[in-house]
Short mmCIF file of C-alpha atoms in Angstrom, two decimals:
data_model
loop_
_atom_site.label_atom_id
_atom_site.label_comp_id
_atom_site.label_asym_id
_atom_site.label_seq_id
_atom_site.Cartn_x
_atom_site.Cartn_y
_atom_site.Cartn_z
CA UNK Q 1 -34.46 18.14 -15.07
CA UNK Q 2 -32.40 21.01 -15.97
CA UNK Q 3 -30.46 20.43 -19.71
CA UNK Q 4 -27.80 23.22 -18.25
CA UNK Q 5 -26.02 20.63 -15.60
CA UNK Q 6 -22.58 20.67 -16.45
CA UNK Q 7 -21.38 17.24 -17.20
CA UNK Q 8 -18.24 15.81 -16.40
CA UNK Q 9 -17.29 12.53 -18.02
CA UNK Q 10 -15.06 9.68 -16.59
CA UNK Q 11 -13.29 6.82 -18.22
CA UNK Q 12 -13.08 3.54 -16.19
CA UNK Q 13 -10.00 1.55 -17.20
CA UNK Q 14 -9.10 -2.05 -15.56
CA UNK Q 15 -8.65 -5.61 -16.90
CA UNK Q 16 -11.10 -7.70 -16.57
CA UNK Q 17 -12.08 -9.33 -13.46
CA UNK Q 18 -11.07 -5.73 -11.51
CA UNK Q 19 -14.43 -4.50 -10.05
CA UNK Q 20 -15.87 -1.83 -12.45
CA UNK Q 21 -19.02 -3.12 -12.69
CA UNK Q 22 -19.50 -4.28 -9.32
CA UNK Q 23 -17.97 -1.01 -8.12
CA UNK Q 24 -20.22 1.02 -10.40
CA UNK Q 25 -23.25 -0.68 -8.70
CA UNK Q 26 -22.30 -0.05 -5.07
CA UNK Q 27 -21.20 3.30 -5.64
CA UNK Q 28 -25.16 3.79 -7.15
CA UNK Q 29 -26.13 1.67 -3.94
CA UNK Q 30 -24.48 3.91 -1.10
CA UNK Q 31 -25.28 6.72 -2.85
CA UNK Q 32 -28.55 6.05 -4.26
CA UNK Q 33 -30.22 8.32 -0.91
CA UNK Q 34 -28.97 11.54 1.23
CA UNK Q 35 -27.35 10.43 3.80
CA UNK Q 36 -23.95 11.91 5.82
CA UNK Q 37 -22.44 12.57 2.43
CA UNK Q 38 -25.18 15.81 2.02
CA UNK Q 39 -26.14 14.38 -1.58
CA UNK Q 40 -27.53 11.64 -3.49
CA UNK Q 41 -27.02 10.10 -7.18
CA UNK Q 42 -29.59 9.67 -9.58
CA UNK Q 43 -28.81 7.49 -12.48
CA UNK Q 44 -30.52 8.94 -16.10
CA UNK Q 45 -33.02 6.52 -16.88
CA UNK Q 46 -35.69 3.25 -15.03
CA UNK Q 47 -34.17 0.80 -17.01
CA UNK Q 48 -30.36 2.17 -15.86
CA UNK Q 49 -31.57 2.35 -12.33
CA UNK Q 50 -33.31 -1.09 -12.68
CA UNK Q 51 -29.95 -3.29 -14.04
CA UNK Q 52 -28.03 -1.29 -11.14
CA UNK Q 53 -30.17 -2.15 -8.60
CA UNK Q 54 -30.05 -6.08 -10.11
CA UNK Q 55 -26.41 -6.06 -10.37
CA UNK Q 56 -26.14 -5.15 -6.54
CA UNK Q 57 -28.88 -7.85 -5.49
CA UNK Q 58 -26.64 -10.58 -7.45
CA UNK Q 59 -23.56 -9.21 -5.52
CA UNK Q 60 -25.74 -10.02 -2.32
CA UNK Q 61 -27.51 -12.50 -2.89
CA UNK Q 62 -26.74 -14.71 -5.77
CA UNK Q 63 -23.72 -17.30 -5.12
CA UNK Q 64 -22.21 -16.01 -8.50
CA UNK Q 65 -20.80 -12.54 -9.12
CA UNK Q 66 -22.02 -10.21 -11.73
CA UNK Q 67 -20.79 -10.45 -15.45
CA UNK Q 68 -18.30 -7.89 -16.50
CA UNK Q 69 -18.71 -5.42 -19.60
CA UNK Q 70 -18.34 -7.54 -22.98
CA UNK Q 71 -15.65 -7.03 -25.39
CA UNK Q 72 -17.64 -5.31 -27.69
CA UNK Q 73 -19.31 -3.21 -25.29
CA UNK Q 74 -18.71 0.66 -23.89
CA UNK Q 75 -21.19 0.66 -20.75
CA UNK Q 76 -22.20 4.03 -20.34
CA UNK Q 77 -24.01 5.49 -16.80
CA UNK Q 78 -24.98 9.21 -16.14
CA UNK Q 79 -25.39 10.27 -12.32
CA UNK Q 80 -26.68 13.36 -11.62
CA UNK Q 81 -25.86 15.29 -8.05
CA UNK Q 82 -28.92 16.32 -6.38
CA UNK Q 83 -29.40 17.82 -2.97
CA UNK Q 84 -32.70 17.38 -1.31
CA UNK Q 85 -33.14 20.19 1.73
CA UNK Q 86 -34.42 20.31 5.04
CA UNK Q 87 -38.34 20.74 3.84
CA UNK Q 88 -37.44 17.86 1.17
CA UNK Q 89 -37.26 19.67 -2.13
CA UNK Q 90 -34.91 18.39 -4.92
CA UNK Q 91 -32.10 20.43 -6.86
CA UNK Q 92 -30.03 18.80 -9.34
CA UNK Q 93 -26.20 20.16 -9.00
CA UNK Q 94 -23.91 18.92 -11.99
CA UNK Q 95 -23.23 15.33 -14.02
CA UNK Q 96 -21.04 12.71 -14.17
CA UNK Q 97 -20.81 10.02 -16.81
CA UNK Q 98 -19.05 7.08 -16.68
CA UNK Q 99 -17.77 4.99 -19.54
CA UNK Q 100 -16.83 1.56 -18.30
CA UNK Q 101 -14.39 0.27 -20.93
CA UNK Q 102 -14.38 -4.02 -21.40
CA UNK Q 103 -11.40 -4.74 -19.68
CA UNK Q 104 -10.04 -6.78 -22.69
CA UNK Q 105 -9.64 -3.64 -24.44
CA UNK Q 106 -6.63 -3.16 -22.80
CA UNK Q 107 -4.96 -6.22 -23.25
CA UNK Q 108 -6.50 -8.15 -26.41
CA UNK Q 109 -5.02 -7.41 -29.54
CA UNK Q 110 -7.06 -5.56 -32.21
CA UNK Q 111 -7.19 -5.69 -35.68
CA UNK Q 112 -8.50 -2.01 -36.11
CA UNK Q 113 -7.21 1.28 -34.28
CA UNK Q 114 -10.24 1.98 -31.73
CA UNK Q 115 -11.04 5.40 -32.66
CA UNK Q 116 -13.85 5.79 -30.82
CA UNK Q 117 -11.98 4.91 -28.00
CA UNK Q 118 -9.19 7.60 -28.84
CA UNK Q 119 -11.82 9.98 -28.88
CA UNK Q 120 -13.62 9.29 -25.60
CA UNK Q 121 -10.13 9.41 -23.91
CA UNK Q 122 -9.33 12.98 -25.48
CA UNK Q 123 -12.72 14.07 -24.28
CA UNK Q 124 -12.66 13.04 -20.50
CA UNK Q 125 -12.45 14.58 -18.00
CA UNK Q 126 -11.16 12.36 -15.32
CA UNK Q 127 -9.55 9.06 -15.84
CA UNK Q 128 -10.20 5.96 -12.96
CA UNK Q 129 -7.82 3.05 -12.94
CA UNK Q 130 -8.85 0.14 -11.25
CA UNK Q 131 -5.72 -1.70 -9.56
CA UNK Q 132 -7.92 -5.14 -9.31
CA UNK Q 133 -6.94 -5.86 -4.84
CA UNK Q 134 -6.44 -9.68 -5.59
CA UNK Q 135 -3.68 -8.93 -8.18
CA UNK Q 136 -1.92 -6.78 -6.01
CA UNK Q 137 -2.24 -8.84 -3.50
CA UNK Q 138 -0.78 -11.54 -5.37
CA UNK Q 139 2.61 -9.10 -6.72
CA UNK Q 140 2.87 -8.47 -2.67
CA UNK Q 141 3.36 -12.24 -2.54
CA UNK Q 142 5.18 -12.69 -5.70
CA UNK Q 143 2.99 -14.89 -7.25
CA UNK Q 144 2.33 -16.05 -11.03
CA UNK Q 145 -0.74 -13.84 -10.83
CA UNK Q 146 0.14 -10.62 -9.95
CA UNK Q 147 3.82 -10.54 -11.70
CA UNK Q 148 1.94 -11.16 -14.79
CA UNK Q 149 -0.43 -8.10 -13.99
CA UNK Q 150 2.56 -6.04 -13.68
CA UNK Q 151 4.33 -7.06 -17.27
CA UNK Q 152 0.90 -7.56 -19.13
CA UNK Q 153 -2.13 -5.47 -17.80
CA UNK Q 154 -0.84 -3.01 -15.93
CA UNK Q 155 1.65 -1.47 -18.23
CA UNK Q 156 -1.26 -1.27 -21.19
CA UNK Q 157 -3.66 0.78 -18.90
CA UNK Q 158 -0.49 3.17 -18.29
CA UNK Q 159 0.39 4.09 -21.79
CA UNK Q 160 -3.11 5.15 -21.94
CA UNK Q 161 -2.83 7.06 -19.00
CA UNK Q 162 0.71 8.84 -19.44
CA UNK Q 163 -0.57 10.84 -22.59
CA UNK Q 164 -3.45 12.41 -20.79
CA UNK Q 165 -3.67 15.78 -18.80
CA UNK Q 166 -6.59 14.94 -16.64
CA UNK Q 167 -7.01 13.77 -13.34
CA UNK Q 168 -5.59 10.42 -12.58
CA UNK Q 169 -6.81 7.93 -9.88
CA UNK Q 170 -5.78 4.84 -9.19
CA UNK Q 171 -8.71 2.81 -7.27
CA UNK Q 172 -7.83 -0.41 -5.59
CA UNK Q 173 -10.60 -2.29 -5.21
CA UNK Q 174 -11.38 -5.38 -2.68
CA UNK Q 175 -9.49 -3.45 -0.03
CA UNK Q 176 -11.29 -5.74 2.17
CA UNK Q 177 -9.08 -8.69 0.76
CA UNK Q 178 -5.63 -6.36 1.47
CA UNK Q 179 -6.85 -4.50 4.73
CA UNK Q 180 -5.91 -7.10 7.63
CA UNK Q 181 -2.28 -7.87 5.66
CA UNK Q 182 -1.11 -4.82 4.09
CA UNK Q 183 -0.99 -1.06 4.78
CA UNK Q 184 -1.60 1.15 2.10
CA UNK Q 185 1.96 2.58 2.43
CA UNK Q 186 2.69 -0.63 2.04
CA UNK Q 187 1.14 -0.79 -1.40
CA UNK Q 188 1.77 2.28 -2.46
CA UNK Q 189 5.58 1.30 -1.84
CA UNK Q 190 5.46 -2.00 -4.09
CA UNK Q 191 4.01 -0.26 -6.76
CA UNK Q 192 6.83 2.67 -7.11
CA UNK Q 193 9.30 0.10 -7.29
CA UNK Q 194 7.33 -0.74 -10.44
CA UNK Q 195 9.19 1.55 -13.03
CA UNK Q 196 6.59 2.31 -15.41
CA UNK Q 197 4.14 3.74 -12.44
CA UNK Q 198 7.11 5.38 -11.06
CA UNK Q 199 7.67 6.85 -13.90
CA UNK Q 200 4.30 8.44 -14.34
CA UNK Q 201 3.88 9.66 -11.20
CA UNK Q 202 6.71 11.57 -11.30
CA UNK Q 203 6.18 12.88 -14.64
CA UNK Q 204 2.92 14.12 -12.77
CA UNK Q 205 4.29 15.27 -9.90
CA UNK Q 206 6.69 17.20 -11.76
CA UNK Q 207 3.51 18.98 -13.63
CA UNK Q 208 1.48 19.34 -10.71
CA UNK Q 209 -1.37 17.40 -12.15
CA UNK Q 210 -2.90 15.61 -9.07
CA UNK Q 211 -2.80 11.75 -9.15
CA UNK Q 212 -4.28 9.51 -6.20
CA UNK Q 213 -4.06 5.79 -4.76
CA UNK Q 214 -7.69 5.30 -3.40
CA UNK Q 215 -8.22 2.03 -1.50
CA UNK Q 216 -11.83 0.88 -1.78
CA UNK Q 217 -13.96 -2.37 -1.14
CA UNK Q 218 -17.76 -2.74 -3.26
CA UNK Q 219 -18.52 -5.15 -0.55
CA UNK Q 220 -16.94 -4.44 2.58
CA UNK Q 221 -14.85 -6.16 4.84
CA UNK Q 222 -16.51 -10.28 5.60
CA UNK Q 223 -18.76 -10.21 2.64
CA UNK Q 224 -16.61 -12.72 0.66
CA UNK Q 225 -13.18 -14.75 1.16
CA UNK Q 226 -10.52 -15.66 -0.71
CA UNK Q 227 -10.36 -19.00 -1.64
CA UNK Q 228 -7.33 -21.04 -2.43
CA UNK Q 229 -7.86 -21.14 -6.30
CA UNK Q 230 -7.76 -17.40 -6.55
CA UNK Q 231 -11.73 -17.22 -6.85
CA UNK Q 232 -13.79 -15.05 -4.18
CA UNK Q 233 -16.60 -17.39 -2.02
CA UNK Q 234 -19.48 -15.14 -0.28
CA UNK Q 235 -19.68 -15.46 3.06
CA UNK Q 236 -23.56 -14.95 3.93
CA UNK Q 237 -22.98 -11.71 5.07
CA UNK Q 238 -24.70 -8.24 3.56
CA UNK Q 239 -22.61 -5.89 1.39
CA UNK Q 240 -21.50 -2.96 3.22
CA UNK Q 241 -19.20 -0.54 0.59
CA UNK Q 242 -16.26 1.16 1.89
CA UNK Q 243 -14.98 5.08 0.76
CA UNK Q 244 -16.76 4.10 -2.79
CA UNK Q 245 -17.64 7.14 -2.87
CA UNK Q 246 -14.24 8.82 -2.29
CA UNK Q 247 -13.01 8.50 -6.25
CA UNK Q 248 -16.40 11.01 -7.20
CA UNK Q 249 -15.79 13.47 -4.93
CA UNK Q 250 -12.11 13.70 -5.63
CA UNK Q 251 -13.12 14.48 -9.34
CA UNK Q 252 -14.09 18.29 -9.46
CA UNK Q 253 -11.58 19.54 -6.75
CA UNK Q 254 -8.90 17.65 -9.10
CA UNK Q 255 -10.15 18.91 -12.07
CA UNK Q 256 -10.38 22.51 -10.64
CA UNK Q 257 -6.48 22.19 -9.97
CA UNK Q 258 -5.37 20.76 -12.96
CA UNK Q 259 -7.40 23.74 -14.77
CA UNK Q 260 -6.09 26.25 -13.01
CA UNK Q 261 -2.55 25.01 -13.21
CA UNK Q 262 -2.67 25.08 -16.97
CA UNK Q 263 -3.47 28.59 -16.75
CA UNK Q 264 -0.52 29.76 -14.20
CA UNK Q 265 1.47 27.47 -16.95
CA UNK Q 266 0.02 29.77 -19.97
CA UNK Q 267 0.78 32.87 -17.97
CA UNK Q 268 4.06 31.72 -17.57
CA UNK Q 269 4.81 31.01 -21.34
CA UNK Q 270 3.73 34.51 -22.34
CA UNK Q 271 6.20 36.08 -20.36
CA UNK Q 272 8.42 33.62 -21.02
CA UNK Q 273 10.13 33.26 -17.26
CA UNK Q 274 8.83 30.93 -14.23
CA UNK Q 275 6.10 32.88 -12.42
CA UNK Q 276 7.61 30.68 -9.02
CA UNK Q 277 10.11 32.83 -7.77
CA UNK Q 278 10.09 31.88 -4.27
CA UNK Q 279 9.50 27.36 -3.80
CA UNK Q 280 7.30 28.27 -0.76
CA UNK Q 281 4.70 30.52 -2.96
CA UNK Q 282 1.09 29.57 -1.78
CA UNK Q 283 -1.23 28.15 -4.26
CA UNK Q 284 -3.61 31.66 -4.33
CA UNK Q 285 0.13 33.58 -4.49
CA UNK Q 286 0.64 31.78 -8.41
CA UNK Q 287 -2.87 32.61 -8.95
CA UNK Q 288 -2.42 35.84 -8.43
CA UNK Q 289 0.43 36.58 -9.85
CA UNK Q 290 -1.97 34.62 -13.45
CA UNK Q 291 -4.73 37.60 -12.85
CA UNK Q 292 -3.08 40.25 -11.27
CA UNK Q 293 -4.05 40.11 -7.72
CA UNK Q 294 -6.19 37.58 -4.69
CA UNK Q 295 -9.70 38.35 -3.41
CA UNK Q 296 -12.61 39.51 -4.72
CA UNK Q 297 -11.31 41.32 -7.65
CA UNK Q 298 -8.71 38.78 -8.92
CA UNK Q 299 -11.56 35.68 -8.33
CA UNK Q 300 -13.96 37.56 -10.63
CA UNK Q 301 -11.23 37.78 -13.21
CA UNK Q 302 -10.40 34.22 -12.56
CA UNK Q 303 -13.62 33.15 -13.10
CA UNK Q 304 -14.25 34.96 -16.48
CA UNK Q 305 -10.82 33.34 -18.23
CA UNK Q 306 -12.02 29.54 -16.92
CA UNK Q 307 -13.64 27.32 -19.71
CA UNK Q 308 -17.37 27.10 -19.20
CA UNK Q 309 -17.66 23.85 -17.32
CA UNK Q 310 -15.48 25.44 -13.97
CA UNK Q 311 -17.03 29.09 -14.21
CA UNK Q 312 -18.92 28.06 -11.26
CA UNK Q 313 -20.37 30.88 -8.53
CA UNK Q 314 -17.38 33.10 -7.08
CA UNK Q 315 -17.81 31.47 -3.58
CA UNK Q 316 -17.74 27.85 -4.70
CA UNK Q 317 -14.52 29.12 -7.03
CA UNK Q 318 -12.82 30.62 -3.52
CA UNK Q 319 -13.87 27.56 -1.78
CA UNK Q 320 -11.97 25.10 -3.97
CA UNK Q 321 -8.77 27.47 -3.74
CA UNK Q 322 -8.89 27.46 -0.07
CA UNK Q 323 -8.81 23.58 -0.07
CA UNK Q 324 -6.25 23.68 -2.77
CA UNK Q 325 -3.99 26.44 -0.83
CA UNK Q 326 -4.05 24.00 2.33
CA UNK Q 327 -3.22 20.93 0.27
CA UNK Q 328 -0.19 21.94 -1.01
CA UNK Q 329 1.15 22.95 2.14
CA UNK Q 330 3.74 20.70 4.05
CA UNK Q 331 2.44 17.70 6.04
CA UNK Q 332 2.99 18.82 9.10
CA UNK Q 333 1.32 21.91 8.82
CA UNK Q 334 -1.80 20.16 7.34
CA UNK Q 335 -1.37 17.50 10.15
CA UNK Q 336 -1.92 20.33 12.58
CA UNK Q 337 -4.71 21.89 11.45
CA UNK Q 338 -6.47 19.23 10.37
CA UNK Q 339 -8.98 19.31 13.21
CA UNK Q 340 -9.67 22.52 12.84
CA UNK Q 341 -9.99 22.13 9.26
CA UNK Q 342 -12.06 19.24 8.97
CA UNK Q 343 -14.87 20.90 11.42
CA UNK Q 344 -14.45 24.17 9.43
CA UNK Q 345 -15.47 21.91 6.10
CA UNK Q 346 -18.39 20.19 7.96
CA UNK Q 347 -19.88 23.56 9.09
CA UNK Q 348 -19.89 24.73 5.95
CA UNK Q 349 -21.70 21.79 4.12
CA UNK Q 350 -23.76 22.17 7.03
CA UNK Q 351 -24.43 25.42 6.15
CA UNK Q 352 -24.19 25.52 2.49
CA UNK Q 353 -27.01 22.89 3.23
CA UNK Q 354 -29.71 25.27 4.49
CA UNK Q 355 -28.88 27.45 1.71
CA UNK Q 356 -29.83 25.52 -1.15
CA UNK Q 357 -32.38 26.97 -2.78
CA UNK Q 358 -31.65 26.02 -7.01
CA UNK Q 359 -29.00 24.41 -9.04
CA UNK Q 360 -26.26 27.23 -8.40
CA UNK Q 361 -26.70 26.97 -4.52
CA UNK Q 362 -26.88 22.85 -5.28
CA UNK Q 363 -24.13 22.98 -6.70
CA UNK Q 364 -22.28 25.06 -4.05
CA UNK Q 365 -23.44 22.71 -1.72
CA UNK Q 366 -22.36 19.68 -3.42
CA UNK Q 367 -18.96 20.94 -4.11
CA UNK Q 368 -18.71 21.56 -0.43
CA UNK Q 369 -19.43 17.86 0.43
CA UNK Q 370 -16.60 16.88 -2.28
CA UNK Q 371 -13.83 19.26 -0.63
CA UNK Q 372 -15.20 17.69 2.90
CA UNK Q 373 -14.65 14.33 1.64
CA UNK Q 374 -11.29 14.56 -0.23
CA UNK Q 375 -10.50 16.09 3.47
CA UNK Q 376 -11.63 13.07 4.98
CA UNK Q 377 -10.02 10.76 2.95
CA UNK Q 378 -6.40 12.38 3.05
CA UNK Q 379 -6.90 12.52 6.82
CA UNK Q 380 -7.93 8.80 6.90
CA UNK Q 381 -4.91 7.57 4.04
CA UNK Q 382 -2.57 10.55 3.67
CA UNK Q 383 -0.56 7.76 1.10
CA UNK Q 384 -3.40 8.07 -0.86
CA UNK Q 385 -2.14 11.79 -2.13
CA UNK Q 386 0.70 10.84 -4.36
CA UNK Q 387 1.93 14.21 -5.06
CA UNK Q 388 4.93 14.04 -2.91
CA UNK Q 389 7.35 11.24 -2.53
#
């Protein structure tokens, strides 16, 4: 396997009892073959693949649920992208890493600064909060159990969060324990009341960095129940995941933004005046106005200025500004065309598909699939875009 892959590295933050480890297992599961998504996961080593593949037959089988991360330990996975074509050979697209933080980390005192931790954190690339479904539940019914998520753990995972530039998304896991009761408006509602996450989202907002609410379930809806001493019973049933694969493909598209957004902002502090003259300037509009012109010309500029991880292929670069032009434009314009557009992504995944012929067209491919499922996702939860409220 190809030592060139860029890898992009994601820190998992939740308190413990929230579903990282279960989550990170399911996610392997679903994606562990190609299937509708147009790509599969590999994980970097037997023994890796091995404990996933255990974890996920204790979540089905065993009466007991998984162990979380220890205390002490930083559990670290490596996925690689890979495509495999129509006459079944293999191309390996781009990395992700996951560090799966202990969730006491965020909440047990310390008698040493983490610096390793610090470090990690300055290095990501993506951050993924996990917004555990049976404490939210709980705030949504004002009991002891979620209040004290909201004064204890949730306000420790956002001071870690409000000092980074990256990607943000908040994952609620169970969804499957929410889904019959609450919307995710609904959620999304309860938890802007909240000042602190109120607070950061707009602070977000207000620098275009993107920031998400993703509802997701490791088990799918009738695998377990709720119980009436706050403990999940399984039910018999098999697993079946829901949108766990949603918070990876959100990554690069998000990351791709955030980049290029810093580098409108640079442009902008050289000349020392807002490039925005007009509110309703398009997304490829700022760009241009960063490298002198759209198209061909002002994508190969683009491209050369990038850092070395997002200098990806010209067309892959024009397809992630496409998506990102149509995302920032009003609701009911993208409510419109969304038919259109959503058929327009799947032909081209479809296409990109046949194409694939070594990492670079893998990797076109694969960052087709991710635009075509952020797509799907905002058409399925448009609350889960927080960018405008």
């Amino acid at each position: 396997m190809s030592d060139s892959l860029n890898t992009y590295t994601v820190i998992m933050l939740g308190p413990r009892g929230s579903g990282k480890t279960v989550y990170l297992a399911s996610m392997y599961k679903k994606l562990s073959t190609q299937g509708k998504q147009g790509f599969f996961l590999e994980v970097d080593s037997s023994e890796k693949r091995k404990r996933l593949h255990n974890i996920y037959t204790q979540i089905a089988i065993d009466e007991k649920w998984p162990k979380g991360t220890t205390y002490d330990e930083v559990s670290e996975w490596t996925f690689t992208c890979r495509v495999q074509t129509g006459n079944l050979p293999i191309y390996s697209a781009c990395r992700f890493k996951y560090l799966d933080y202990a969730g006491g980390r965020l909440t047990d005192e310390m008698e040493d600064e983490d610096t390793s931790f610090e470090s990690k954190l300055q290095n990501a690339d993506a951050l993924l909060g996990l917004l555990d479904g049976q404490r939210l539940k709980a705030l949504m019914r004002n009991e002891k159990l979620g209040l004290f998520w909201v004064v204890n753990e949730l306000p420790n995972m956002l001071n870690i969060m409000q000092g980074s530039q990256k990607p943000i998304h908040f994952v609620i896991s169970k969804w499957d324990t929410l889904i019959n009761e609450y919307s995710l408006e609904q959620l999304r509602d309860r938890l802007l009341e909240i000042e602190e996450f109120r607070n950061l989202i707009q602070a977000r907002n207000e620098a275009r960095l993107p920031v998400r609410l993703i509802p997701i379930s490791s088990v799918g809806v009738g695998f377990a129940e709720l119980q009436p001493d706050g403990s999940m019973a399984k039910t018999g049933s098999l697993p079946n995941p829901f949108l766990v694969e949603m918070p990876l493909a959100c990554i690069l598209p998000d990351m791709i933004k955030i980049t290029l957004e810093e580098l409108i902002k640079k442009k902008q502090e050289r000349i020392s005046q807002p490039i925005e003259v007009k509110p309703n300037l398009s997304f490829w509009e700022r760009l241009g106005q960063v490298v002198g012109g759209v198209g061909k010309v002002g994508i190969g500029i683009l491209k050369q200025i990038l850092p070395i991880k997002y200098r990806f292929a010209e067309d892959i670069l024009e397809n992630l500004i496409d998506f990102l032009d149509d995302w920032e434009k009003p609701a009911q314009q993208k409510l419109e065309a969304a038919a259109k557009r959503t058929e327009e992504l799947r032909r081209k995944q479809a296409e990109s598909l046949r194409k694939v012929t070594d990492e670079e067209t893998a990797l076109k491919h694969v960052v087709n699939c991710f635009i075509s499922l952020t797509d799907e996702l905002e058409s399925k939860f448009p609350a889960s875009n927080l960018k405008k409220l």
